[in-house]
Amino acid sequence: MKIKDSVVFITGANRGLGLAFAKAALAAGARKVYGAARDPKRITLAGVTPVVLDVTQPAQIEAAVRACGDVTLLVNNAGISRGSNLLGAGAVDAARAEFETNFFGPWALTKAFAPVLAANGGGAVVNVLSALSWTTFPSVATYSTTKSAAWSLSNGLRNELAGQGTQVTSLHVAFMDTDMAAHVPGAKASPDDVARQALEGMEAGKPEVLADTVTRQLKQGLSSEAPAYAASPARAAA
């Protein structure tokens, strides 16, 4: 599908990559852009229609679907990270919160919007995943499990939605210059560039968009005899 004249629904659109998606969709000629956030007052970009939505709340998802029956592209962008390892105090609670937003949220949104997309010609779904779908570090271990699960979810949804003509594109990216990675040193990808790549890849029919060098190297290394996910933290940092 094409962005021009499309109707785009973006979760977590108030800042970071979500805001970049809204800008990119408008620049590419989208007819309408819905920007969803828990506090819709934080959606301030001109040309974007604010929608109240916490992706962990089924009633709010249902209300959004009823109000936005013209959607042709769903961008599942909203995500959280609790910065937790797997064995520390509070790890299970952190993982549960992350799974609700990063895994069950996109699943519920896609399931709810699937009939809308079908009625509007099929359309597409873009799921924001991560390079951490394929590797992990102690400081983001629970987050990584959610993104690994979301990768499997995205692949499964692609199969199940194909029959109604709905395309599913997974976006994988390492650290971006957003609030979530503000504490991480080193070079970071531009959210504007990542959003542009994702939409261009979706228009080209790609099942996955690998938005930076680190992500491409990780994906390529999955079949190696010493993949990054099997490395110790010391080796992975080398």
Coordinates of C-alpha atoms in Angstrom, one line a residue:
M1 CA 0.0 0.0 0.0
K2 CA 1.0 3.6 -0.3
I3 CA 1.1 6.3 2.3
K4 CA -0.4 9.0 0.0
D5 CA -4.1 9.3 0.8
S6 CA -3.9 6.7 3.5
V7 CA -5.4 7.0 7.0
V8 CA -2.7 6.2 9.6
F9 CA -3.2 5.3 13.3
I10 CA -0.1 5.6 15.4
T11 CA 0.2 4.5 19.0
G12 CA 2.6 6.4 21.3
A13 CA 2.5 9.3 18.9
N14 CA 3.2 12.1 21.4
R15 CA 7.0 11.9 21.3
G16 CA 10.1 10.0 20.1
L17 CA 9.6 7.5 17.2
G18 CA 5.8 7.8 17.3
L19 CA 6.0 11.6 16.7
A20 CA 8.5 10.9 13.9
F21 CA 6.0 8.5 12.3
A22 CA 3.4 11.2 12.4
K23 CA 5.6 13.7 10.7
A24 CA 6.7 11.2 8.1
A25 CA 3.2 10.1 7.3
L26 CA 2.1 13.7 6.8
A27 CA 5.1 14.5 4.7
A28 CA 4.3 11.4 2.5
G29 CA 0.8 12.6 1.8
A30 CA -1.4 10.7 4.3
R31 CA -5.0 11.9 4.1
K32 CA -5.4 11.7 7.9
V33 CA -3.2 10.8 10.8
Y34 CA -4.5 9.7 14.2
G35 CA -2.1 10.2 17.1
A36 CA -2.9 8.0 20.1
A37 CA -1.5 8.6 23.6
R38 CA -2.6 8.1 27.1
D39 CA -2.8 11.8 27.4
P40 CA -4.1 13.2 24.1
K41 CA -3.3 16.7 25.2
R42 CA 0.3 15.8 24.5
I43 CA -0.4 15.3 20.8
T44 CA 0.4 18.8 19.5
L45 CA 1.6 18.3 15.9
A46 CA -0.5 20.2 13.4
G47 CA -2.5 17.9 11.2
V48 CA -2.7 15.0 13.7
T49 CA -6.0 14.0 15.3
P50 CA -5.5 13.1 19.0
V51 CA -6.9 9.9 20.3
V52 CA -6.9 8.8 23.9
L53 CA -5.5 5.4 24.2
D54 CA -3.7 3.2 26.8
V55 CA -2.9 0.1 24.8
T56 CA -3.3 -2.0 27.9
Q57 CA -6.9 -1.0 28.3
P58 CA -9.4 -3.1 26.3
A59 CA -12.2 -0.5 26.6
Q60 CA -10.0 2.2 25.2
I61 CA -9.0 0.0 22.3
E62 CA -12.6 -0.7 21.5
A63 CA -13.5 3.0 21.7
A64 CA -10.6 3.9 19.4
V65 CA -11.7 1.3 16.8
R66 CA -15.2 2.7 16.8
A67 CA -14.0 6.2 16.4
C68 CA -11.5 5.5 13.7
G69 CA -13.2 3.3 11.2
D70 CA -11.4 4.7 8.2
V71 CA -7.9 3.5 9.2
T72 CA -5.8 1.8 6.5
L73 CA -2.4 1.7 8.3
L74 CA -1.9 0.8 11.9
V75 CA 1.5 1.6 13.5
N76 CA 2.1 -0.3 16.7
N77 CA 4.7 2.0 18.2
A78 CA 3.9 2.4 21.9
G79 CA 6.5 0.6 24.1
I80 CA 8.0 0.7 27.6
S81 CA 11.2 -0.5 29.2
R82 CA 11.7 -1.0 32.9
G83 CA 15.4 -1.5 32.7
S84 CA 15.3 -4.9 34.5
N85 CA 17.4 -8.0 34.5
L86 CA 15.8 -11.4 34.8
L87 CA 16.8 -12.5 38.3
G88 CA 16.7 -9.3 40.4
A89 CA 14.0 -8.2 42.8
G90 CA 11.0 -6.9 40.8
A91 CA 12.0 -8.6 37.6
V92 CA 8.7 -10.5 37.2
D93 CA 6.6 -7.3 37.8
A94 CA 8.8 -5.4 35.3
A95 CA 8.3 -8.1 32.7
R96 CA 4.6 -8.2 33.2
A97 CA 4.3 -4.5 32.7
E98 CA 6.5 -4.6 29.6
F99 CA 4.6 -7.5 28.1
E100 CA 1.2 -5.8 28.6
T101 CA 2.5 -2.8 26.5
N102 CA 5.0 -4.3 24.2
F103 CA 3.3 -7.6 23.3
F104 CA -0.3 -7.8 24.4
G105 CA -0.9 -4.2 23.4
P106 CA 0.1 -4.6 19.7
W107 CA -1.7 -8.0 19.6
A108 CA -4.9 -6.5 20.9
L109 CA -4.7 -3.4 18.6
T110 CA -4.1 -5.5 15.5
K111 CA -6.9 -8.0 16.3
A112 CA -9.3 -5.1 17.0
F113 CA -8.3 -3.1 13.8
A114 CA -8.1 -6.2 11.5
P115 CA -11.8 -6.0 10.4
V116 CA -11.4 -2.2 9.8
L117 CA -8.3 -2.8 7.6
A118 CA -10.1 -5.6 5.7
A119 CA -13.2 -3.3 5.1
N120 CA -10.9 -0.6 3.8
G121 CA -9.1 -2.7 1.3
G122 CA -6.6 -4.6 3.4
G123 CA -4.1 -1.9 4.3
A124 CA -1.0 -2.6 6.5
V125 CA 0.4 -2.9 10.0
V126 CA 3.8 -1.7 11.1
N127 CA 5.1 -3.2 14.3
V128 CA 8.0 -1.5 16.0
L129 CA 10.3 -4.1 17.4
S130 CA 14.0 -3.9 18.2
A131 CA 17.5 -5.2 17.6
L132 CA 17.0 -6.7 21.0
S133 CA 14.5 -9.1 19.5
W134 CA 17.7 -11.2 18.8
T135 CA 20.0 -10.5 21.7
T136 CA 20.0 -9.2 25.2
F137 CA 22.0 -7.5 28.0
P138 CA 21.3 -7.7 31.8
S139 CA 20.0 -4.2 32.0
V140 CA 17.3 -4.8 29.4
A141 CA 16.7 -8.5 29.7
T142 CA 13.0 -8.4 30.4
Y143 CA 12.4 -5.8 27.7
S144 CA 14.3 -8.1 25.3
T145 CA 12.0 -11.0 26.1
T146 CA 9.0 -8.9 25.1
K147 CA 10.6 -7.9 21.8
S148 CA 11.5 -11.5 21.0
A149 CA 7.9 -12.5 21.7
A150 CA 6.7 -9.5 19.6
W151 CA 8.8 -10.7 16.7
S152 CA 7.1 -14.1 16.8
L153 CA 3.7 -12.3 17.1
S154 CA 4.5 -10.1 14.1
N155 CA 5.4 -13.1 12.0
G156 CA 2.3 -15.0 13.0
L157 CA 0.0 -12.0 12.3
R158 CA 1.6 -11.6 8.9
N159 CA 0.5 -15.2 8.1
E160 CA -3.0 -14.8 9.5
L161 CA -3.7 -11.4 7.9
A162 CA -2.4 -12.3 4.5
G163 CA -5.7 -13.8 3.5
Q164 CA -7.5 -10.5 3.9
G165 CA -4.8 -8.6 2.0
T166 CA -3.3 -6.9 5.0
Q167 CA 0.5 -6.5 4.9
V168 CA 2.6 -6.7 8.1
T169 CA 6.0 -5.1 8.3
S170 CA 8.3 -5.4 11.3
L171 CA 10.7 -2.6 12.1
H172 CA 13.9 -3.5 13.9
V173 CA 16.3 -0.8 15.2
A174 CA 19.0 -0.5 17.9
F175 CA 19.4 2.6 20.0
M176 CA 17.6 5.8 18.8
D177 CA 17.9 9.4 20.0
T178 CA 14.8 9.2 22.1
D179 CA 13.9 9.5 25.8
M180 CA 14.0 5.7 26.2
A181 CA 17.7 5.6 25.2
A182 CA 18.7 9.0 26.7
H183 CA 20.9 7.3 29.3
V184 CA 22.8 5.2 26.7
P185 CA 26.1 6.6 25.5
G186 CA 27.3 6.4 21.9
A187 CA 25.9 7.0 18.5
K188 CA 22.1 6.7 18.0
A189 CA 19.8 6.5 15.0
S190 CA 17.6 9.5 14.2
P191 CA 13.9 8.7 14.8
D192 CA 13.0 10.7 11.7
D193 CA 15.3 8.6 9.6
V194 CA 14.0 5.4 11.1
A195 CA 10.3 6.3 10.6
R196 CA 11.1 7.2 7.0
Q197 CA 12.8 3.9 6.4
A198 CA 9.9 2.0 8.0
L199 CA 7.3 3.7 5.8
E200 CA 9.3 3.3 2.7
G201 CA 9.9 -0.4 3.4
M202 CA 6.2 -0.9 4.1
E203 CA 5.4 0.7 0.7
A204 CA 7.9 -1.6 -0.9
G205 CA 6.2 -4.6 0.6
K206 CA 9.0 -5.6 2.8
P207 CA 8.2 -8.0 5.7
E208 CA 11.0 -6.5 7.8
V209 CA 12.9 -3.2 7.9
L210 CA 16.4 -3.3 9.5
A211 CA 17.0 0.4 10.2
D212 CA 20.7 0.6 11.2
T213 CA 24.0 -1.2 10.8
V214 CA 23.9 -2.8 14.3
T215 CA 20.5 -4.3 13.6
R216 CA 21.6 -5.6 10.2
Q217 CA 24.7 -7.2 11.7
L218 CA 22.8 -8.9 14.5
K219 CA 20.2 -10.3 12.1
Q220 CA 22.9 -11.6 9.7
G221 CA 24.8 -13.2 12.6
L222 CA 21.8 -15.3 13.8
S223 CA 23.0 -18.3 11.8
S224 CA 26.7 -18.0 12.7
E225 CA 28.4 -20.5 15.0
A226 CA 28.9 -17.8 17.6
P227 CA 25.7 -15.6 17.4
A228 CA 25.5 -12.5 19.5
Y229 CA 22.7 -13.8 21.6
A230 CA 24.9 -16.6 22.9
A231 CA 27.7 -14.3 23.9
S232 CA 28.5 -13.3 27.5
P233 CA 27.9 -9.6 28.2
A234 CA 31.7 -9.1 28.2
R235 CA 32.1 -10.6 24.7
A236 CA 29.0 -8.8 23.4
A237 CA 30.4 -5.5 24.5
A238 CA 33.7 -6.1 22.8

